[in-house]
């Protein structure tokens, strides 16, 4: 891979033009030339065995490239390397259609058919370069991504005004990519995202009208945007409620898979949270008993919907106790495993959907507990049962989230979005996880744990020491990907969680010291 000291705006245009021109090369010819080059190199160079902590090498083949091929230039460039890494490592491909709900799962077929100078191509390169440039020694890539993002913003402004481009799937996907770029930027700075690009995506969907159903891909994009808006509503506590309501109306009559059905229930949950904040302000006596009972009844109904969803998932969604997990011999096992429970799922995306369910159902149970607390003067056996059941289910949900951490995150403690042979993951039976899983887990896959782990910290009456372990995992995510507190939610820790953390706990203190050492190692790479 090429290295360089500084990059000017002119250099970026030249580099991008050369890289994109190479995208047009015939894929078969590229593979032939690459194979010939590799054979020549292998014949003249001795075989080297990489150290255990070395980055694992990406191969030319990939399990999801049988129908779609990721364009890749013969001559490496920072942009091309970032794009290839983005598609092969960052995007979580799913083999179960029922768990498909993300936006990036639909990007590859659109990207391969896009022009090299299209707004979609520019937006994809911008996102890929910013992710790849997260490590300190790759900051020039980060700057390249920001420049390409600026160019893409200008082009998308023209595309949405064009009567043809404004109804194309490629334009909608480009807007979503630019929105993801915006969230990456704001998350790194620890500030709230404006959601302007999501509003633009919803406006495009309304403008497209029947074009939203022109193909199966168009319909899936509509459902994916709905999932994204719901995620934002939870992440930023009620943001874009109007957009979420409008999209929910549009998707209600569409064929929905298991993950999409969860998004519809989650939309109702997010709306209830917004309503509850107006009725249940902290230490306020303004809300009437009837209003509180109304919020309580709605919360109980939505909790019942979540429960029915969990009972109706396909059989292959069930998780199983892992057969083994080879933790580092020089580290205490409890640094990576809570109470020696490890769950194994069919695929990472399925574990992600399950954790979304757990996190959002917990938020509804928090509302139930808030209502019971506000109705304290009229406390009775029924309210006591609601509170008792909510606390019990919350503990079970948090335990399930903790048990999923080893499967999603393994023993990773450093290295950025890259896999290393020394990282271990649980296995089921005698077969260890595939290279595909390892790549996806290492490449920011563990960030899907941020929402459920942070939600767990808001729970009351958890088992002693559990919040300390959860915060340790959040710190591990931050150390692994060079992220600071605000970008992983540590600035929003509840007061009781902070008090728990400050108390004496030898395992947590050892983990904190361990992560500090690993941070020094990663900065010196």
Coordinates of C-alpha atoms in Angstrom, one line a residue:
X1 CA 0.0 0.0 0.0
X2 CA 1.2 3.5 -0.8
X3 CA 2.2 5.9 1.9
X4 CA 2.5 9.6 1.8
X5 CA 3.3 12.7 3.9
X6 CA 0.8 15.3 2.9
X7 CA -2.2 15.6 0.5
X8 CA -3.5 18.7 -1.2
X9 CA -6.9 19.2 -2.7
X10 CA -5.4 18.9 -6.2
X11 CA -3.7 15.6 -5.3
X12 CA -7.1 14.3 -4.1
X13 CA -8.7 15.0 -7.4
X14 CA -5.9 13.3 -9.3
X15 CA -5.8 10.3 -6.9
X16 CA -9.6 9.9 -7.1
X17 CA -9.7 10.2 -10.9
X18 CA -7.0 7.5 -11.3
X19 CA -8.6 5.2 -8.8
X20 CA -12.0 5.5 -10.3
X21 CA -10.6 5.0 -13.8
X22 CA -9.2 1.7 -12.6
X23 CA -12.6 0.7 -11.4
X24 CA -13.7 0.3 -15.0
X25 CA -11.1 -2.5 -15.6
X26 CA -12.5 -5.9 -16.3
X27 CA -12.7 -7.9 -13.1
X28 CA -11.6 -11.2 -14.6
X29 CA -8.6 -9.5 -16.2
X30 CA -7.7 -7.9 -12.9
X31 CA -7.8 -11.3 -11.1
X32 CA -5.6 -12.9 -13.8
X33 CA -3.0 -10.1 -13.5
X34 CA -3.1 -10.2 -9.7
X35 CA -2.7 -14.0 -9.7
X36 CA 0.2 -13.7 -12.1
X37 CA 1.8 -11.0 -9.9
X38 CA 1.3 -13.0 -6.8
X39 CA 2.8 -16.2 -8.4
X40 CA 5.9 -14.2 -9.4
X41 CA 6.2 -12.7 -5.9
X42 CA 5.7 -16.1 -4.1
X43 CA 8.3 -17.7 -6.3
X44 CA 11.0 -15.2 -5.3
X45 CA 10.1 -14.4 -1.8
X46 CA 10.5 -16.7 1.2
X47 CA 7.4 -17.7 3.2
X48 CA 6.9 -15.5 6.3
X49 CA 4.8 -16.4 9.3
X50 CA 3.1 -13.3 10.8
X51 CA 3.3 -12.8 14.5
X52 CA 0.0 -13.4 16.5
X53 CA -0.8 -9.7 16.9
X54 CA -0.2 -8.9 13.2
X55 CA -3.2 -7.7 11.1
X56 CA -4.8 -10.6 9.3
X57 CA -4.3 -10.3 5.5
X58 CA -7.4 -9.9 3.4
X59 CA -7.8 -12.4 0.5
X60 CA -9.0 -11.6 -3.0
X61 CA -11.9 -13.9 -2.5
X62 CA -14.9 -13.2 -0.3
X63 CA -18.0 -15.4 0.5
X64 CA -20.4 -12.7 -0.6
X65 CA -18.8 -11.9 -4.0
X66 CA -20.4 -14.7 -6.0
X67 CA -23.1 -12.4 -7.4
X68 CA -21.7 -8.9 -6.8
X69 CA -18.1 -8.0 -7.1
X70 CA -16.4 -5.2 -5.2
X71 CA -14.5 -3.0 -7.7
X72 CA -10.8 -2.9 -6.8
X73 CA -7.9 -1.2 -8.6
X74 CA -4.8 -3.1 -9.5
X75 CA -2.6 -0.3 -8.1
X76 CA -3.3 0.3 -4.4
X77 CA -4.4 3.8 -3.4
X78 CA -5.6 5.0 0.0
X79 CA -9.1 5.4 -1.4
X80 CA -9.2 2.0 -3.0
X81 CA -7.9 0.2 0.1
X82 CA -10.5 2.0 2.3
X83 CA -13.3 1.1 -0.1
X84 CA -12.3 -2.6 -0.2
X85 CA -12.0 -2.7 3.6
X86 CA -15.3 -1.0 4.0
X87 CA -17.2 -3.6 1.9
X88 CA -15.4 -6.7 3.1
X89 CA -15.0 -5.9 6.7
X90 CA -17.2 -3.1 7.9
X91 CA -20.6 -4.1 6.4
X92 CA -22.3 -6.9 8.3
X93 CA -23.7 -9.2 5.6
X94 CA -26.5 -11.5 6.7
X95 CA -27.4 -14.9 5.5
X96 CA -30.9 -14.8 7.2
X97 CA -33.3 -12.5 5.3
X98 CA -35.4 -12.1 8.5
X99 CA -32.6 -10.2 10.2
X100 CA -32.0 -7.8 7.3
X101 CA -32.9 -4.3 8.4
X102 CA -29.8 -2.1 7.8
X103 CA -29.0 0.3 5.1
X104 CA -25.5 -0.8 4.1
X105 CA -26.8 -4.3 3.3
X106 CA -28.3 -2.9 0.1
X107 CA -25.3 -0.7 -0.9
X108 CA -23.2 -3.2 -2.9
X109 CA -25.5 -3.7 -5.9
X110 CA -26.1 0.0 -6.1
X111 CA -22.4 0.9 -5.8
X112 CA -21.3 -1.6 -8.5
X113 CA -23.7 -0.1 -11.0
X114 CA -22.9 3.6 -10.2
X115 CA -20.7 5.8 -12.4
X116 CA -17.2 6.4 -11.0
X117 CA -18.0 10.1 -10.6
X118 CA -21.5 9.7 -9.2
X119 CA -22.6 11.2 -5.9
X120 CA -23.0 7.6 -4.5
X121 CA -19.4 6.7 -5.4
X122 CA -18.1 9.9 -3.8
X123 CA -20.2 9.4 -0.6
X124 CA -19.1 5.8 -0.2
X125 CA -15.4 6.8 -0.6
X126 CA -15.9 9.6 2.0
X127 CA -17.3 7.2 4.6
X128 CA -14.8 4.5 3.9
X129 CA -11.8 6.9 4.2
X130 CA -13.1 8.4 7.4
X131 CA -13.5 5.0 9.0
X132 CA -10.1 3.9 7.7
X133 CA -8.5 7.1 8.9
X134 CA -9.6 6.7 12.5
X135 CA -6.2 5.5 13.7
X136 CA -3.7 8.2 14.5
X137 CA -1.2 7.0 11.8
X138 CA -3.9 7.2 9.1
X139 CA -5.1 10.8 9.7
X140 CA -4.4 11.8 6.0
X141 CA -7.2 9.4 5.0
X142 CA -9.5 11.1 7.3
X143 CA -8.8 14.5 5.7
X144 CA -9.3 12.9 2.2
X145 CA -12.7 11.7 3.4
X146 CA -13.7 15.1 4.5
X147 CA -12.8 16.7 1.2
X148 CA -14.7 14.0 -0.8
X149 CA -17.7 14.5 1.5
X150 CA -17.8 18.2 0.6
X151 CA -17.7 17.4 -3.1
X152 CA -20.5 14.8 -2.6
X153 CA -22.7 17.3 -0.7
X154 CA -22.6 19.7 -3.7
X155 CA -23.4 17.0 -6.1
X156 CA -26.3 15.6 -4.0
X157 CA -27.8 19.1 -3.8
X158 CA -28.0 19.1 -7.6
X159 CA -29.2 15.5 -7.8
X160 CA -32.3 16.0 -5.6
X161 CA -33.4 18.9 -7.9
X162 CA -33.1 16.7 -11.0
X163 CA -36.5 15.0 -11.9
X164 CA -34.7 11.8 -12.9
X165 CA -32.0 11.5 -10.3
X166 CA -34.2 12.5 -7.4
X167 CA -36.3 9.3 -7.7
X168 CA -33.3 6.9 -8.1
X169 CA -32.2 4.5 -5.5
X170 CA -28.6 5.6 -5.9
X171 CA -29.5 9.1 -4.9
X172 CA -31.4 8.0 -1.8
X173 CA -28.5 5.7 -0.8
X174 CA -26.0 8.6 -1.2
X175 CA -28.1 10.8 1.1
X176 CA -28.1 8.0 3.7
X177 CA -24.3 7.6 3.4
X178 CA -23.8 11.3 3.9
X179 CA -26.0 11.1 7.0
X180 CA -23.9 8.3 8.3
X181 CA -20.8 10.4 7.6
X182 CA -22.4 13.2 9.6
X183 CA -23.1 10.9 12.5
X184 CA -19.5 9.7 12.5
X185 CA -18.3 13.3 12.7
X186 CA -20.7 14.3 15.5
X187 CA -20.1 11.2 17.5
X188 CA -16.3 11.7 17.4
X189 CA -16.9 15.2 18.8
X190 CA -19.4 14.0 21.4
X191 CA -22.2 16.3 20.2
X192 CA -25.8 15.6 19.0
X193 CA -26.4 15.0 15.3
X194 CA -28.8 17.4 13.6
X195 CA -30.5 14.6 11.6
X196 CA -30.7 16.9 8.6
X197 CA -29.7 14.1 6.2
X198 CA -32.4 11.8 7.6
X199 CA -35.0 14.5 7.1
X200 CA -33.7 14.8 3.5
X201 CA -34.0 11.0 3.0
X202 CA -37.6 11.0 4.3
X203 CA -38.4 14.0 2.0
X204 CA -37.0 12.0 -1.0
X205 CA -39.1 9.0 0.0
X206 CA -42.2 11.1 0.0
X207 CA -41.2 12.7 -3.3
X208 CA -40.6 9.3 -4.9
X209 CA -44.2 8.1 -4.2
X210 CA -44.7 5.0 -6.3
X211 CA -41.0 4.8 -7.1
X212 CA -40.6 3.4 -3.6
X213 CA -42.1 0.2 -4.8
X214 CA -40.6 0.0 -8.3
X215 CA -38.4 -2.9 -7.3
X216 CA -37.7 -5.2 -4.3
X217 CA -34.6 -3.2 -3.6
X218 CA -36.6 0.1 -3.5
X219 CA -39.0 -1.4 -1.0
X220 CA -36.2 -2.7 1.2
X221 CA -34.6 0.7 1.1
X222 CA -37.8 2.3 2.4
X223 CA -37.9 -0.2 5.3
X224 CA -34.2 0.3 6.0
X225 CA -34.7 4.1 6.3
X226 CA -37.6 3.5 8.7
X227 CA -35.3 1.4 10.9
X228 CA -32.6 4.1 10.7
X229 CA -35.0 6.8 11.8
X230 CA -36.2 4.7 14.7
X231 CA -32.6 4.0 15.8
X232 CA -32.0 7.7 15.8
X233 CA -35.1 8.4 17.9
X234 CA -33.7 6.0 20.6
X235 CA -30.1 7.2 20.3
X236 CA -31.0 10.8 20.7
X237 CA -34.0 10.4 22.9
X238 CA -37.0 11.3 20.8
X239 CA -35.3 13.0 17.8
X240 CA -37.3 13.3 14.6
X241 CA -40.6 12.1 16.0
X242 CA -42.6 13.5 13.1
X243 CA -40.4 11.8 10.5
X244 CA -40.7 8.5 12.4
X245 CA -44.5 8.7 12.5
X246 CA -44.7 9.5 8.8
X247 CA -42.5 6.6 7.8
X248 CA -44.2 4.2 10.2
X249 CA -47.5 4.9 8.3
X250 CA -45.8 4.2 5.0
X251 CA -44.4 0.8 6.0
X252 CA -47.3 -0.6 8.0
X253 CA -48.9 -2.2 4.9
X254 CA -45.6 -3.5 3.4
X255 CA -44.4 -7.1 3.8
X256 CA -42.1 -7.1 6.8
X257 CA -39.5 -9.5 8.1
X258 CA -38.8 -10.1 11.8
X259 CA -36.4 -7.2 12.1
X260 CA -38.8 -4.8 10.4
X261 CA -41.6 -5.8 12.8
X262 CA -39.4 -5.0 15.7
X263 CA -38.8 -1.5 14.2
X264 CA -42.5 -0.9 14.1
X265 CA -43.0 -1.8 17.7
X266 CA -39.9 0.3 18.6
X267 CA -41.4 3.3 16.8
X268 CA -44.4 3.0 19.2
X269 CA -42.0 2.7 22.1
X270 CA -40.0 5.8 21.1
X271 CA -43.3 7.8 20.8
X272 CA -44.3 6.7 24.3
X273 CA -41.0 7.8 25.7
X274 CA -41.5 11.2 24.2
X275 CA -45.0 11.4 25.7
X276 CA -43.9 10.1 29.1
X277 CA -41.3 12.9 29.4
X278 CA -44.1 15.4 29.2
X279 CA -46.2 13.7 31.8
X280 CA -43.6 12.3 34.1
X281 CA -41.1 15.1 34.7
X282 CA -38.7 14.5 37.5
X283 CA -40.1 15.4 40.9
X284 CA -43.1 17.1 39.4
X285 CA -46.6 17.1 40.9
X286 CA -48.2 18.5 37.8
X287 CA -49.3 15.2 36.2
X288 CA -52.7 13.9 37.2
X289 CA -53.2 10.3 38.3
X290 CA -55.3 9.6 35.2
X291 CA -52.5 10.8 32.9
X292 CA -50.0 8.6 34.7
X293 CA -52.3 5.6 34.5
X294 CA -52.8 6.2 30.8
X295 CA -49.0 6.2 30.2
X296 CA -48.7 3.1 32.4
X297 CA -51.3 1.2 30.4
X298 CA -49.7 2.1 27.1
X299 CA -46.3 1.0 28.4
X300 CA -47.7 -2.4 29.5
X301 CA -49.3 -2.9 26.1
X302 CA -46.0 -2.1 24.2
X303 CA -44.2 -4.4 26.6
X304 CA -46.6 -7.1 25.7
X305 CA -45.9 -6.4 22.0
X306 CA -42.2 -6.8 22.6
X307 CA -42.8 -10.1 24.5
X308 CA -44.9 -11.5 21.6
X309 CA -42.3 -10.4 19.1
X310 CA -39.6 -12.4 21.0
X311 CA -41.9 -15.4 21.1
X312 CA -42.7 -15.3 17.4
X313 CA -39.2 -15.2 15.9
X314 CA -38.1 -18.1 13.6
X315 CA -36.6 -21.2 15.3
X316 CA -33.1 -20.4 13.9
X317 CA -33.1 -17.2 15.9
X318 CA -32.6 -19.1 19.1
X319 CA -29.2 -18.7 20.8
X320 CA -27.2 -21.5 22.5
X321 CA -24.6 -21.7 25.2
X322 CA -21.2 -21.6 23.6
X323 CA -19.1 -24.7 23.8
X324 CA -15.9 -22.9 24.6
X325 CA -14.1 -19.6 24.7
X326 CA -10.3 -19.5 24.7
X327 CA -9.5 -16.4 26.7
X328 CA -5.9 -15.1 27.0
X329 CA -4.0 -17.1 29.7
X330 CA -2.4 -13.9 31.1
X331 CA -5.7 -12.1 31.7
X332 CA -8.5 -12.9 34.2
X333 CA -11.5 -14.5 32.4
X334 CA -13.9 -12.2 34.0
X335 CA -12.4 -9.3 32.0
X336 CA -14.2 -10.7 29.0
X337 CA -17.0 -12.9 30.4
X338 CA -19.7 -12.0 32.9
X339 CA -20.6 -14.8 35.4
X340 CA -19.2 -17.3 33.0
X341 CA -22.2 -17.1 30.7
X342 CA -21.5 -17.0 26.9
X343 CA -24.2 -17.2 24.2
X344 CA -23.7 -18.2 20.6
X345 CA -25.9 -16.9 17.7
X346 CA -26.3 -17.9 14.1
X347 CA -24.7 -14.7 12.9
X348 CA -23.6 -11.3 14.2
X349 CA -26.5 -9.4 12.7
X350 CA -29.0 -11.6 14.5
X351 CA -27.3 -10.9 17.8
X352 CA -27.5 -7.2 17.0
X353 CA -31.3 -7.3 16.4
X354 CA -31.8 -9.3 19.6
X355 CA -29.8 -6.6 21.6
X356 CA -31.9 -3.9 20.0
X357 CA -35.0 -5.7 21.3
X358 CA -33.5 -6.0 24.8
X359 CA -32.5 -2.4 24.9
X360 CA -35.8 -1.0 23.8
X361 CA -37.9 -3.3 25.9
X362 CA -35.9 -2.2 28.9
X363 CA -36.7 1.4 28.2
X364 CA -40.4 0.6 28.3
X365 CA -39.9 -1.2 31.6
X366 CA -38.2 1.9 32.9
X367 CA -41.3 3.8 32.0
X368 CA -43.5 1.3 33.9
X369 CA -41.3 1.7 37.0
X370 CA -41.4 5.5 36.7
X371 CA -45.2 5.3 36.6
X372 CA -45.3 3.1 39.6
X373 CA -43.0 5.5 41.5
X374 CA -45.2 8.5 40.6
X375 CA -48.3 6.6 41.8
X376 CA -46.7 5.8 45.1
X377 CA -49.5 7.3 47.2
X378 CA -51.9 4.8 45.6
X379 CA -49.5 1.9 45.8
X380 CA -51.3 -1.5 45.8
X381 CA -50.7 -5.2 45.0
X382 CA -51.2 -4.7 41.3
X383 CA -48.6 -1.9 41.1
X384 CA -46.3 -4.0 43.2
X385 CA -46.6 -6.8 40.8
X386 CA -45.8 -4.5 37.8
X387 CA -42.7 -3.2 39.6
X388 CA -41.5 -6.7 40.6
X389 CA -42.0 -8.2 37.1
X390 CA -40.3 -5.2 35.5
X391 CA -37.3 -5.5 37.7
X392 CA -37.0 -9.2 37.1
X393 CA -37.4 -9.0 33.3
X394 CA -34.9 -6.1 33.2
X395 CA -32.3 -8.2 35.0
X396 CA -32.8 -11.1 32.5
X397 CA -32.5 -8.7 29.6
X398 CA -29.2 -7.2 30.9
X399 CA -27.9 -10.7 31.6
X400 CA -28.6 -11.7 27.9
X401 CA -26.8 -8.5 26.7
X402 CA -23.8 -9.3 28.8
X403 CA -23.8 -12.9 27.5
X404 CA -23.7 -11.7 23.9
X405 CA -20.6 -9.5 24.4
X406 CA -18.0 -12.3 23.9
X407 CA -19.7 -13.5 20.7
X408 CA -19.7 -10.0 19.2
X409 CA -16.5 -8.6 20.6
X410 CA -14.4 -11.5 21.6
X411 CA -11.1 -10.7 23.4
X412 CA -10.4 -7.6 21.2
X413 CA -8.7 -4.8 23.2
X414 CA -6.8 -2.8 20.6
X415 CA -6.0 -2.5 16.9
X416 CA -8.7 -0.3 15.5
X417 CA -11.1 -1.9 12.9
X418 CA -8.7 -4.7 12.1
X419 CA -8.6 -8.4 13.0
X420 CA -5.6 -10.1 14.6
X421 CA -4.9 -13.8 15.0
X422 CA -4.5 -13.4 18.8
X423 CA -8.1 -12.3 19.2
X424 CA -10.4 -15.2 20.3
X425 CA -14.1 -15.7 19.9
X426 CA -16.5 -18.3 21.4
X427 CA -17.3 -21.4 19.4
X428 CA -20.2 -23.9 19.3
X429 CA -19.3 -27.5 19.0
X430 CA -15.8 -27.9 17.6
X431 CA -16.1 -25.3 14.9
X432 CA -14.7 -21.8 15.6
X433 CA -16.1 -18.7 14.1
X434 CA -15.5 -18.0 10.4
X435 CA -13.1 -15.4 9.0
X436 CA -16.2 -13.5 7.8
X437 CA -17.4 -13.2 11.4
X438 CA -14.0 -12.2 12.7
X439 CA -13.6 -9.4 10.1
X440 CA -17.1 -8.1 10.8
X441 CA -16.6 -8.2 14.5
X442 CA -13.3 -6.4 14.4
X443 CA -14.4 -3.7 12.0
X444 CA -16.5 -1.6 14.3
X445 CA -19.0 -4.5 14.8
X446 CA -18.8 -4.1 18.5
X447 CA -20.2 -0.5 18.3
X448 CA -23.6 -2.2 18.0
X449 CA -23.1 -3.0 21.7
X450 CA -23.0 0.7 22.7
X451 CA -26.7 1.3 22.9
X452 CA -27.7 -1.9 24.8
X453 CA -24.7 -1.6 27.2
X454 CA -25.5 2.1 27.9
X455 CA -29.2 1.3 28.4
X456 CA -28.3 -1.4 30.9
X457 CA -26.5 1.2 33.0
X458 CA -29.8 3.0 33.5
X459 CA -31.3 -0.1 35.1
X460 CA -31.9 -0.1 38.8
X461 CA -31.3 -3.0 41.2
X462 CA -28.9 -4.9 39.0
X463 CA -26.8 -7.6 40.4
X464 CA -23.8 -6.3 42.5
X465 CA -20.8 -5.6 40.3
X466 CA -22.6 -5.9 37.0
X467 CA -22.5 -2.2 36.1
X468 CA -18.8 -2.2 36.8
X469 CA -18.3 -5.0 34.3
X470 CA -20.6 -3.3 31.7
X471 CA -18.6 0.0 32.0
X472 CA -15.4 -2.0 31.5
X473 CA -16.8 -3.4 28.2
X474 CA -17.7 0.2 27.1
X475 CA -14.1 1.3 27.9
X476 CA -12.8 -1.7 26.0
X477 CA -14.8 -0.6 22.9
X478 CA -13.4 2.9 23.2
X479 CA -9.8 1.7 23.6
X480 CA -10.1 -0.7 20.7
X481 CA -11.3 1.9 18.2
X482 CA -9.5 5.0 19.5
X483 CA -12.8 6.5 20.7
X484 CA -13.2 8.8 23.7
X485 CA -16.0 8.9 26.3
X486 CA -18.6 11.1 24.4
X487 CA -18.5 8.9 21.3
X488 CA -19.4 5.7 23.2
X489 CA -21.9 7.2 25.7
X490 CA -19.7 7.4 28.8
X491 CA -20.7 11.1 29.2
X492 CA -24.3 10.0 29.8
X493 CA -23.6 7.5 32.6
X494 CA -26.4 7.6 35.3
X495 CA -25.4 8.8 38.8
X496 CA -25.9 5.5 40.4
X497 CA -23.7 3.8 37.8
X498 CA -20.9 6.4 38.5
X499 CA -21.3 5.7 42.3
X500 CA -21.0 1.9 41.6
X501 CA -17.9 2.4 39.5
X502 CA -16.2 4.6 42.1
X503 CA -16.5 1.9 44.8
X504 CA -13.7 -0.6 45.3
X505 CA -13.7 -3.5 42.8
X506 CA -10.4 -5.2 42.1
X507 CA -11.4 -6.8 38.8
X508 CA -12.6 -3.5 37.4
X509 CA -9.5 -1.6 38.6
X510 CA -7.3 -4.3 36.9
X511 CA -9.2 -4.0 33.7
X512 CA -8.9 -0.2 33.7
X513 CA -5.1 -0.5 34.1
X514 CA -5.0 -3.2 31.4
X515 CA -6.8 -0.9 29.0
X516 CA -4.5 2.0 29.7
X517 CA -1.5 -0.2 28.8
X518 CA -3.2 -1.3 25.6
X519 CA -4.0 2.3 24.7
X520 CA -0.3 3.1 25.0
X521 CA 0.5 0.1 22.7
X522 CA -2.0 1.1 20.0
X523 CA -0.8 4.7 20.0
X524 CA 2.8 3.5 19.4
X525 CA 1.8 1.3 16.4

